[in-house]
């Protein structure tokens, strides 16, 4: 499998590194097909898109027709010998109107169905960050529709792989757990990179940089956080400020005492008496991931995070998406 090239930061292109287990997981899917839609969620910027695009290469090598869409980025990949499919994706991606995003999301499924009928071949449909494009209220319908295509395909086919990726739980409007409860989807979490993988990425960065230990402590292995710090010349305050503007910090002041505890140990938010409103907001803002599954490898796409690692803000049940998010809250509370 050829490793894809990724635009990492201004002027820096890197080759896809690590994610050995995440790649192995896709190989398992490629070998057997996916019975249900695989719904992958994880912190913003943890590397879902990079992994999905690398997966597109892998699936092609396994003889799959591959359709990948990322509506928000107007991006697509079509490894398929059907001109009609490529043309329609290209047209939708080039469209400048507001409906282009919805169109791309819908086309992924429509064209997968069309391809199954025409080609009677293995098909992989990879939908990246589609819920934001179609509206969270339509997420369940989308996943059900995708399932119906792989479950009751038009005509015979060898095998199908269906994956939907999304960051966090997306604002409470869609309950990912609800989708998996109905067995339309298997919920799988992808975490930030493991220390070993993250080190490989860190080594690729040119120029002056802080020690690896510092980079790890600041980012918790989140590659996007690493890219931001690199672009801002490792000015932590500047990067934290960017996070701060996304939150409503007068709201946070209301929950000061809970948050003071949560920056030390995010699992306090798991307590039965923790305020729902606060938890929901932190999830919605992509500050925390709530309800982390057991660290059983099969529940995770790649290596799970440690059981609990206070240094990078990971608890057993709740984790800060990155230490930078925790730092933003800490600063907002005035405890710099
Ligand atoms: N395995 C990897 N090897 C090299 N670079 C990576 C890897 N994973 C992620 N990156 C880089 O890190 C950055 C963030 O990754 P990516 O965009 O895939 O995250 P994401 O989870 O899709 O983010 P979002 O939640 O915003 O959609 C990108 O610049 C990407 O190229
Ligand atoms: Mg992405």
CSV table of C-alpha atoms and ligand atoms in Angstrom, one decimal:
chain,number,residue,atom,x,y,z
A,1,UNK,CA,0.0,0.0,0.0
A,2,UNK,CA,1.3,3.4,-1.0
A,3,UNK,CA,1.4,5.9,1.9
A,4,UNK,CA,-0.5,9.0,1.0
A,5,UNK,CA,1.0,12.5,1.2
A,6,UNK,CA,-0.7,15.0,3.5
A,7,UNK,CA,-0.5,18.7,3.6
A,8,UNK,CA,0.4,19.1,7.3
A,9,UNK,CA,1.1,22.7,7.8
A,10,UNK,CA,2.1,25.8,5.8
A,11,UNK,CA,5.0,24.5,3.6
A,12,UNK,CA,5.1,21.1,5.2
A,13,UNK,CA,4.0,17.9,3.4
A,14,UNK,CA,4.3,14.7,5.3
A,15,UNK,CA,3.7,11.0,4.5
A,16,UNK,CA,1.0,9.2,6.4
A,17,UNK,CA,2.6,7.7,9.5
A,18,UNK,CA,1.8,5.0,11.9
A,19,UNK,CA,-1.9,4.1,12.8
A,20,UNK,CA,-0.8,0.4,12.4
A,21,UNK,CA,-3.8,-0.9,14.2
A,22,UNK,CA,-6.2,1.5,12.4
A,23,UNK,CA,-4.9,0.1,9.1
A,24,UNK,CA,-5.2,-3.4,10.3
A,25,UNK,CA,-8.8,-2.7,11.2
A,26,UNK,CA,-9.5,-1.6,7.7
A,27,UNK,CA,-7.9,-4.8,6.4
A,28,UNK,CA,-10.3,-6.8,8.6
A,29,UNK,CA,-13.2,-4.9,7.0
A,30,UNK,CA,-11.8,-5.4,3.6
A,31,UNK,CA,-11.5,-9.1,4.1
A,32,UNK,CA,-15.1,-9.6,5.3
A,33,UNK,CA,-17.0,-6.5,4.5
A,34,UNK,CA,-18.8,-4.6,7.2
A,35,UNK,CA,-22.1,-6.0,8.4
A,36,UNK,CA,-23.3,-2.7,9.7
A,37,UNK,CA,-22.2,0.8,9.0
A,38,UNK,CA,-19.0,1.6,10.9
A,39,UNK,CA,-19.5,4.9,12.7
A,40,UNK,CA,-16.2,6.4,13.7
A,41,UNK,CA,-15.9,9.3,16.0
A,42,UNK,CA,-13.1,11.0,17.9
A,43,UNK,CA,-11.5,14.3,18.9
A,44,UNK,CA,-11.4,17.1,16.3
A,45,UNK,CA,-8.1,16.9,14.4
A,46,UNK,CA,-7.2,13.5,15.7
A,47,UNK,CA,-6.6,12.2,12.2
A,48,UNK,CA,-9.9,10.7,11.0
A,49,UNK,CA,-9.7,12.2,7.5
A,50,UNK,CA,-6.0,11.2,7.0
A,51,UNK,CA,-6.8,7.7,8.1
A,52,UNK,CA,-9.9,7.5,5.9
A,53,UNK,CA,-8.0,8.7,2.8
A,54,UNK,CA,-5.3,6.2,3.5
A,55,UNK,CA,-8.0,3.6,3.8
A,56,UNK,CA,-9.2,4.5,0.4
A,57,UNK,CA,-5.8,3.5,-1.0
A,58,UNK,CA,-5.8,0.2,1.0
A,59,UNK,CA,-9.3,-0.7,-0.2
A,60,UNK,CA,-8.4,-0.1,-3.8
A,61,UNK,CA,-5.5,-2.4,-3.4
A,62,UNK,CA,-7.9,-5.0,-2.0
A,63,UNK,CA,-9.9,-4.7,-5.2
A,64,UNK,CA,-12.7,-2.5,-4.0
A,65,UNK,CA,-14.4,0.2,-6.0
A,66,UNK,CA,-14.0,3.2,-3.6
A,67,UNK,CA,-16.1,6.3,-3.2
A,68,UNK,CA,-14.9,8.8,-0.5
A,69,UNK,CA,-16.6,12.1,0.1
A,70,UNK,CA,-15.8,15.0,2.4
A,71,UNK,CA,-18.6,17.5,1.7
A,72,UNK,CA,-17.3,20.3,4.0
A,73,UNK,CA,-14.0,20.3,2.2
A,74,UNK,CA,-15.7,19.7,-1.2
A,75,UNK,CA,-13.3,16.8,-1.6
A,76,UNK,CA,-13.9,13.3,-3.0
A,77,UNK,CA,-11.9,10.3,-4.2
A,78,UNK,CA,-13.4,7.9,-6.8
A,79,UNK,CA,-11.5,4.7,-7.5
A,80,UNK,CA,-14.0,3.2,-9.9
A,81,UNK,CA,-14.2,2.5,-13.5
A,82,UNK,CA,-17.5,4.2,-14.2
A,83,UNK,CA,-17.3,7.6,-15.9
A,84,UNK,CA,-20.7,8.6,-14.7
A,85,UNK,CA,-19.7,8.2,-11.1
A,86,UNK,CA,-16.6,10.3,-11.4
A,87,UNK,CA,-18.4,13.0,-13.5
A,88,UNK,CA,-21.2,13.4,-11.0
A,89,UNK,CA,-18.9,13.7,-8.0
A,90,UNK,CA,-16.7,16.2,-9.8
A,91,UNK,CA,-19.7,18.3,-10.8
A,92,UNK,CA,-21.0,18.4,-7.2
A,93,UNK,CA,-17.6,19.2,-5.7
A,94,UNK,CA,-17.2,22.1,-8.2
A,95,UNK,CA,-20.6,23.5,-7.5
A,96,UNK,CA,-20.5,26.8,-5.6
A,97,UNK,CA,-24.0,26.8,-4.2
A,98,UNK,CA,-25.0,26.0,-0.7
A,99,UNK,CA,-26.6,22.7,-1.6
A,100,UNK,CA,-23.3,21.3,-3.0
A,101,UNK,CA,-22.4,19.9,0.4
A,102,UNK,CA,-25.7,18.0,0.8
A,103,UNK,CA,-25.4,16.8,-2.7
A,104,UNK,CA,-22.0,15.3,-2.2
A,105,UNK,CA,-23.1,13.5,1.0
A,106,UNK,CA,-26.1,12.1,-0.8
A,107,UNK,CA,-24.2,11.1,-3.9
A,108,UNK,CA,-21.8,8.9,-1.9
A,109,UNK,CA,-24.7,6.6,-1.2
A,110,UNK,CA,-26.6,7.0,-4.5
A,111,UNK,CA,-23.5,6.3,-6.5
A,112,UNK,CA,-22.5,3.4,-4.4
A,113,UNK,CA,-25.9,1.9,-5.1
A,114,UNK,CA,-25.6,2.6,-8.8
A,115,UNK,CA,-22.1,1.1,-8.9
A,116,UNK,CA,-23.2,-2.1,-7.2
A,117,UNK,CA,-25.9,-2.5,-9.8
A,118,UNK,CA,-23.6,-1.8,-12.7
A,119,UNK,CA,-20.3,-3.4,-11.6
A,120,UNK,CA,-21.4,-6.2,-9.2
A,121,UNK,CA,-18.1,-5.7,-7.5
A,122,UNK,CA,-16.8,-5.0,-4.0
A,123,UNK,CA,-17.7,-1.5,-3.0
A,124,UNK,CA,-16.4,0.8,-0.2
A,125,UNK,CA,-18.3,4.0,0.6
A,126,UNK,CA,-16.4,6.3,3.0
A,127,UNK,CA,-18.4,9.4,4.2
A,128,UNK,CA,-16.2,11.9,6.0
A,129,UNK,CA,-17.8,14.5,8.3
A,130,UNK,CA,-21.1,14.3,6.6
A,131,UNK,CA,-23.4,15.1,9.6
A,132,UNK,CA,-22.4,18.7,9.7
A,133,UNK,CA,-23.2,19.0,6.0
A,134,UNK,CA,-26.6,17.4,6.0
A,135,UNK,CA,-27.7,18.6,9.4
A,136,UNK,CA,-27.5,16.6,12.6
A,137,UNK,CA,-31.2,15.9,12.5
A,138,UNK,CA,-30.7,13.9,9.3
A,139,UNK,CA,-27.9,11.8,10.6
A,140,UNK,CA,-29.9,8.8,11.6
A,141,UNK,CA,-31.7,8.8,8.3
A,142,UNK,CA,-28.4,8.9,6.4
A,143,UNK,CA,-26.9,6.0,8.3
A,144,UNK,CA,-30.0,3.9,7.8
A,145,UNK,CA,-30.0,4.7,4.1
A,146,UNK,CA,-26.4,3.7,3.9
A,147,UNK,CA,-27.1,0.5,5.8
A,148,UNK,CA,-30.0,-0.4,3.5
A,149,UNK,CA,-27.8,-0.2,0.4
A,150,UNK,CA,-25.2,-2.6,1.8
A,151,UNK,CA,-27.8,-4.8,3.5
A,152,UNK,CA,-30.2,-5.1,0.6
A,153,UNK,CA,-28.0,-4.3,-2.4
A,154,UNK,CA,-29.3,-4.0,-5.9
A,155,UNK,CA,-28.0,-7.2,-7.3
A,156,UNK,CA,-25.3,-9.6,-6.3
A,157,UNK,CA,-22.1,-8.2,-4.9
A,158,UNK,CA,-19.0,-9.7,-3.3
A,159,UNK,CA,-18.7,-7.5,-0.2
A,160,UNK,CA,-19.2,-3.9,1.0
A,161,UNK,CA,-17.5,-1.6,3.4
A,162,UNK,CA,-19.4,1.4,4.8
A,163,UNK,CA,-17.8,3.9,7.1
A,164,UNK,CA,-19.0,7.3,8.4
A,165,UNK,CA,-16.6,9.5,10.3
A,166,UNK,CA,-17.5,12.4,12.6
A,167,UNK,CA,-15.8,14.5,15.3
A,168,UNK,CA,-17.1,14.3,18.8
A,169,UNK,CA,-20.8,13.6,19.3
A,170,UNK,CA,-21.7,16.6,17.3
A,171,UNK,CA,-23.7,18.8,19.5
A,172,UNK,CA,-26.3,16.6,21.2
A,173,UNK,CA,-28.5,16.9,18.1
A,174,UNK,CA,-27.5,13.4,17.1
A,175,UNK,CA,-27.0,10.7,19.6
A,176,UNK,CA,-24.5,8.4,18.1
A,177,UNK,CA,-25.3,5.9,20.8
A,178,UNK,CA,-28.9,5.9,19.6
A,179,UNK,CA,-27.7,4.8,16.1
A,180,UNK,CA,-25.7,1.9,17.4
A,181,UNK,CA,-28.5,0.9,19.8
A,182,UNK,CA,-30.7,0.3,16.8
A,183,UNK,CA,-27.9,-1.8,15.2
A,184,UNK,CA,-27.7,0.5,12.2
A,185,UNK,CA,-24.1,1.2,13.0
A,186,UNK,CA,-21.2,-0.1,15.1
A,187,UNK,CA,-19.8,2.8,17.1
A,188,UNK,CA,-16.0,2.9,17.1
A,189,UNK,CA,-13.7,5.5,18.6
A,190,UNK,CA,-10.5,6.8,17.1
A,191,UNK,CA,-8.3,8.6,19.6
A,192,UNK,CA,-5.4,11.0,19.1
A,193,UNK,CA,-2.1,9.3,18.1
A,194,UNK,CA,-0.3,7.0,20.4
A,195,UNK,CA,3.0,8.2,21.7
A,196,UNK,CA,5.1,6.2,19.3
A,197,UNK,CA,3.1,7.3,16.2
A,198,UNK,CA,3.1,10.9,17.3
A,199,UNK,CA,6.9,10.8,17.8
A,200,UNK,CA,7.3,9.8,14.1
A,201,UNK,CA,5.2,12.8,13.1
A,202,UNK,CA,7.0,15.1,15.4
A,203,UNK,CA,10.4,14.0,14.0
A,204,UNK,CA,9.2,15.0,10.5
A,205,UNK,CA,8.7,18.7,11.5
A,206,UNK,CA,11.5,20.9,10.3
A,207,UNK,CA,13.2,23.7,12.2
A,208,UNK,CA,13.4,24.6,15.9
A,209,UNK,CA,11.0,22.8,18.1
A,210,UNK,CA,10.5,22.1,21.8
A,211,UNK,CA,11.4,18.6,23.1
A,212,UNK,CA,9.2,15.7,22.2
A,213,UNK,CA,8.0,15.5,25.8
A,214,UNK,CA,6.8,19.1,25.7
A,215,UNK,CA,5.0,18.6,22.4
A,216,UNK,CA,3.3,15.5,23.8
A,217,UNK,CA,2.2,17.2,27.0
A,218,UNK,CA,0.8,20.1,25.0
A,219,UNK,CA,-1.1,18.1,22.4
A,220,UNK,CA,-1.8,14.7,23.9
A,221,UNK,CA,-0.9,13.3,20.5
A,222,UNK,CA,-3.4,15.4,18.5
A,223,UNK,CA,-1.8,16.0,15.1
A,224,UNK,CA,-3.9,19.0,14.3
A,225,UNK,CA,-2.8,20.7,17.6
A,226,UNK,CA,0.8,19.9,16.6
A,227,UNK,CA,0.3,21.6,13.2
A,228,UNK,CA,-1.2,24.7,14.9
A,229,UNK,CA,1.6,25.0,17.4
A,230,UNK,CA,4.1,24.6,14.6
A,231,UNK,CA,2.4,27.3,12.5
A,232,UNK,CA,2.3,29.7,15.4
A,233,UNK,CA,5.9,29.2,16.3
A,234,UNK,CA,5.0,27.3,19.4
A,235,UNK,CA,3.2,30.2,20.9
A,236,UNK,CA,1.0,28.3,23.2
A,237,UNK,CA,-1.0,31.3,24.4
A,238,UNK,CA,-2.0,32.2,20.8
A,239,UNK,CA,-3.2,28.7,20.1
A,240,UNK,CA,-5.1,28.5,23.4
A,241,UNK,CA,-6.7,31.8,22.6
A,242,UNK,CA,-8.1,30.3,19.3
A,243,UNK,CA,-9.7,27.6,21.4
A,244,UNK,CA,-11.1,30.0,23.9
A,245,UNK,CA,-13.0,32.0,21.3
A,246,UNK,CA,-15.0,28.9,20.4
A,247,UNK,CA,-16.4,28.6,23.9
A,248,UNK,CA,-18.8,30.9,25.7
A,249,UNK,CA,-16.7,31.6,28.8
A,250,UNK,CA,-19.3,33.5,30.7
A,251,UNK,CA,-21.2,30.3,30.6
A,252,UNK,CA,-18.2,28.5,31.9
A,253,UNK,CA,-17.9,30.9,34.9
A,254,UNK,CA,-21.3,29.6,36.0
A,255,UNK,CA,-19.8,26.2,36.6
A,256,UNK,CA,-16.5,27.3,38.0
A,257,UNK,CA,-16.3,24.8,40.9
A,258,UNK,CA,-17.1,21.8,38.7
A,259,UNK,CA,-14.6,23.0,36.0
A,260,UNK,CA,-11.8,23.6,38.6
A,261,UNK,CA,-12.1,19.9,39.5
A,262,UNK,CA,-12.5,18.8,35.9
A,263,UNK,CA,-9.2,20.3,34.8
A,264,UNK,CA,-7.6,18.2,37.4
A,265,UNK,CA,-9.6,15.1,36.7
A,266,UNK,CA,-12.2,15.0,33.8
A,267,UNK,CA,-13.9,12.0,35.3
A,268,UNK,CA,-15.7,14.3,37.9
A,269,UNK,CA,-18.0,15.1,34.9
A,270,UNK,CA,-19.0,11.5,34.9
A,271,UNK,CA,-20.4,11.7,38.4
A,272,UNK,CA,-24.2,11.3,38.6
A,273,UNK,CA,-24.6,14.8,40.2
A,274,UNK,CA,-22.5,16.5,37.4
A,275,UNK,CA,-24.6,19.2,35.7
A,276,UNK,CA,-25.9,17.8,32.4
A,277,UNK,CA,-26.0,21.3,30.9
A,278,UNK,CA,-22.3,21.8,31.4
A,279,UNK,CA,-21.5,18.3,30.0
A,280,UNK,CA,-23.6,18.9,26.9
A,281,UNK,CA,-22.0,22.2,26.2
A,282,UNK,CA,-18.5,20.8,26.6
A,283,UNK,CA,-19.3,18.0,24.2
A,284,UNK,CA,-21.0,20.4,21.7
A,285,UNK,CA,-17.9,22.6,21.7
A,286,UNK,CA,-15.7,19.6,21.1
A,287,UNK,CA,-13.9,20.3,24.4
A,288,UNK,CA,-14.4,16.8,25.9
A,289,UNK,CA,-15.3,13.3,24.8
A,290,UNK,CA,-17.9,11.9,27.1
A,291,UNK,CA,-18.5,8.2,27.8
A,292,UNK,CA,-15.3,6.7,26.5
A,293,UNK,CA,-15.7,3.0,26.0
A,294,UNK,CA,-13.7,0.3,27.7
A,295,UNK,CA,-10.2,0.0,26.4
A,296,UNK,CA,-11.0,-3.2,24.6
A,297,UNK,CA,-9.1,-3.0,21.3
A,298,UNK,CA,-12.1,-4.0,19.2
A,299,UNK,CA,-14.1,-1.0,20.4
A,300,UNK,CA,-11.4,1.3,19.0
A,301,UNK,CA,-10.2,2.0,15.5
A,302,UNK,CA,-6.5,2.4,16.4
A,303,UNK,CA,-4.7,2.2,19.8
A,304,UNK,CA,-7.0,3.3,22.6
A,305,UNK,CA,-5.8,6.0,25.0
A,306,UNK,CA,-4.5,4.9,28.5
A,307,UNK,CA,-7.1,4.0,31.1
A,308,UNK,CA,-6.4,7.3,32.8
A,309,UNK,CA,-3.6,9.8,32.2
A,310,UNK,CA,-3.9,13.0,34.2
A,311,UNK,CA,-1.0,14.5,32.4
A,312,UNK,CA,-2.8,14.7,29.1
A,313,UNK,CA,-6.3,15.0,30.6
A,314,UNK,CA,-7.6,11.5,29.9
A,315,UNK,CA,-9.9,9.8,32.3
A,316,UNK,CA,-11.6,6.4,32.3
A,317,UNK,CA,-14.9,7.8,31.1
A,318,UNK,CA,-14.3,11.4,30.1
A,319,UNK,CA,-11.3,13.1,28.4
A,320,UNK,CA,-10.4,16.5,27.3
A,321,UNK,CA,-10.0,16.4,23.5
A,322,UNK,CA,-6.5,17.8,23.9
A,323,UNK,CA,-4.6,19.3,26.7
A,324,UNK,CA,-4.9,22.7,24.9
A,325,UNK,CA,-8.7,22.6,25.5
A,326,UNK,CA,-8.2,21.9,29.2
A,327,UNK,CA,-5.6,24.8,29.2
A,328,UNK,CA,-8.2,27.1,27.6
A,329,UNK,CA,-10.7,26.4,30.4
A,330,UNK,CA,-8.0,26.7,33.0
A,331,UNK,CA,-7.1,30.1,31.7
A,332,UNK,CA,-10.7,31.2,31.4
A,333,UNK,CA,-11.1,30.4,35.1
A,334,UNK,CA,-8.2,32.7,35.8
A,335,UNK,CA,-5.9,30.0,37.1
A,336,UNK,CA,-3.0,30.5,34.6
B,1,LIG,N1,-1.3,9.4,10.4
B,1,LIG,C1,-0.9,10.6,10.1
B,1,LIG,N2,0.2,10.9,9.5
B,1,LIG,C2,0.6,12.1,9.1
B,1,LIG,N3,-0.2,13.2,9.3
B,1,LIG,C3,-1.4,13.0,9.9
B,1,LIG,C4,-1.8,11.8,10.3
B,1,LIG,N4,-3.0,11.9,10.8
B,1,LIG,C5,-3.3,13.2,10.7
B,1,LIG,N5,-2.3,13.9,10.2
B,1,LIG,C6,-2.4,15.3,9.9
B,1,LIG,O1,-2.9,16.0,11.0
B,1,LIG,C7,-3.9,17.0,10.7
B,1,LIG,C8,-5.2,16.7,11.2
B,1,LIG,O2,-5.7,15.4,10.7
B,1,LIG,P1,-7.1,15.2,10.0
B,1,LIG,O3,-7.6,16.4,9.3
B,1,LIG,O4,-7.1,13.9,9.4
B,1,LIG,O5,-8.0,15.1,11.4
B,1,LIG,P2,-9.6,14.9,11.5
B,1,LIG,O6,-9.8,14.0,12.7
B,1,LIG,O7,-10.2,14.5,10.2
B,1,LIG,O8,-10.0,16.4,11.9
B,1,LIG,P3,-11.5,17.0,11.9
B,1,LIG,O9,-12.1,16.5,13.2
B,1,LIG,O10,-11.3,18.5,12.0
B,1,LIG,O11,-12.2,16.6,10.7
B,1,LIG,C9,-3.8,17.1,9.1
B,1,LIG,O12,-2.9,18.1,8.7
B,1,LIG,C10,-3.3,15.7,8.7
B,1,LIG,O13,-2.7,15.7,7.5
B,2,LIG,MG1,-11.7,15.4,9.1
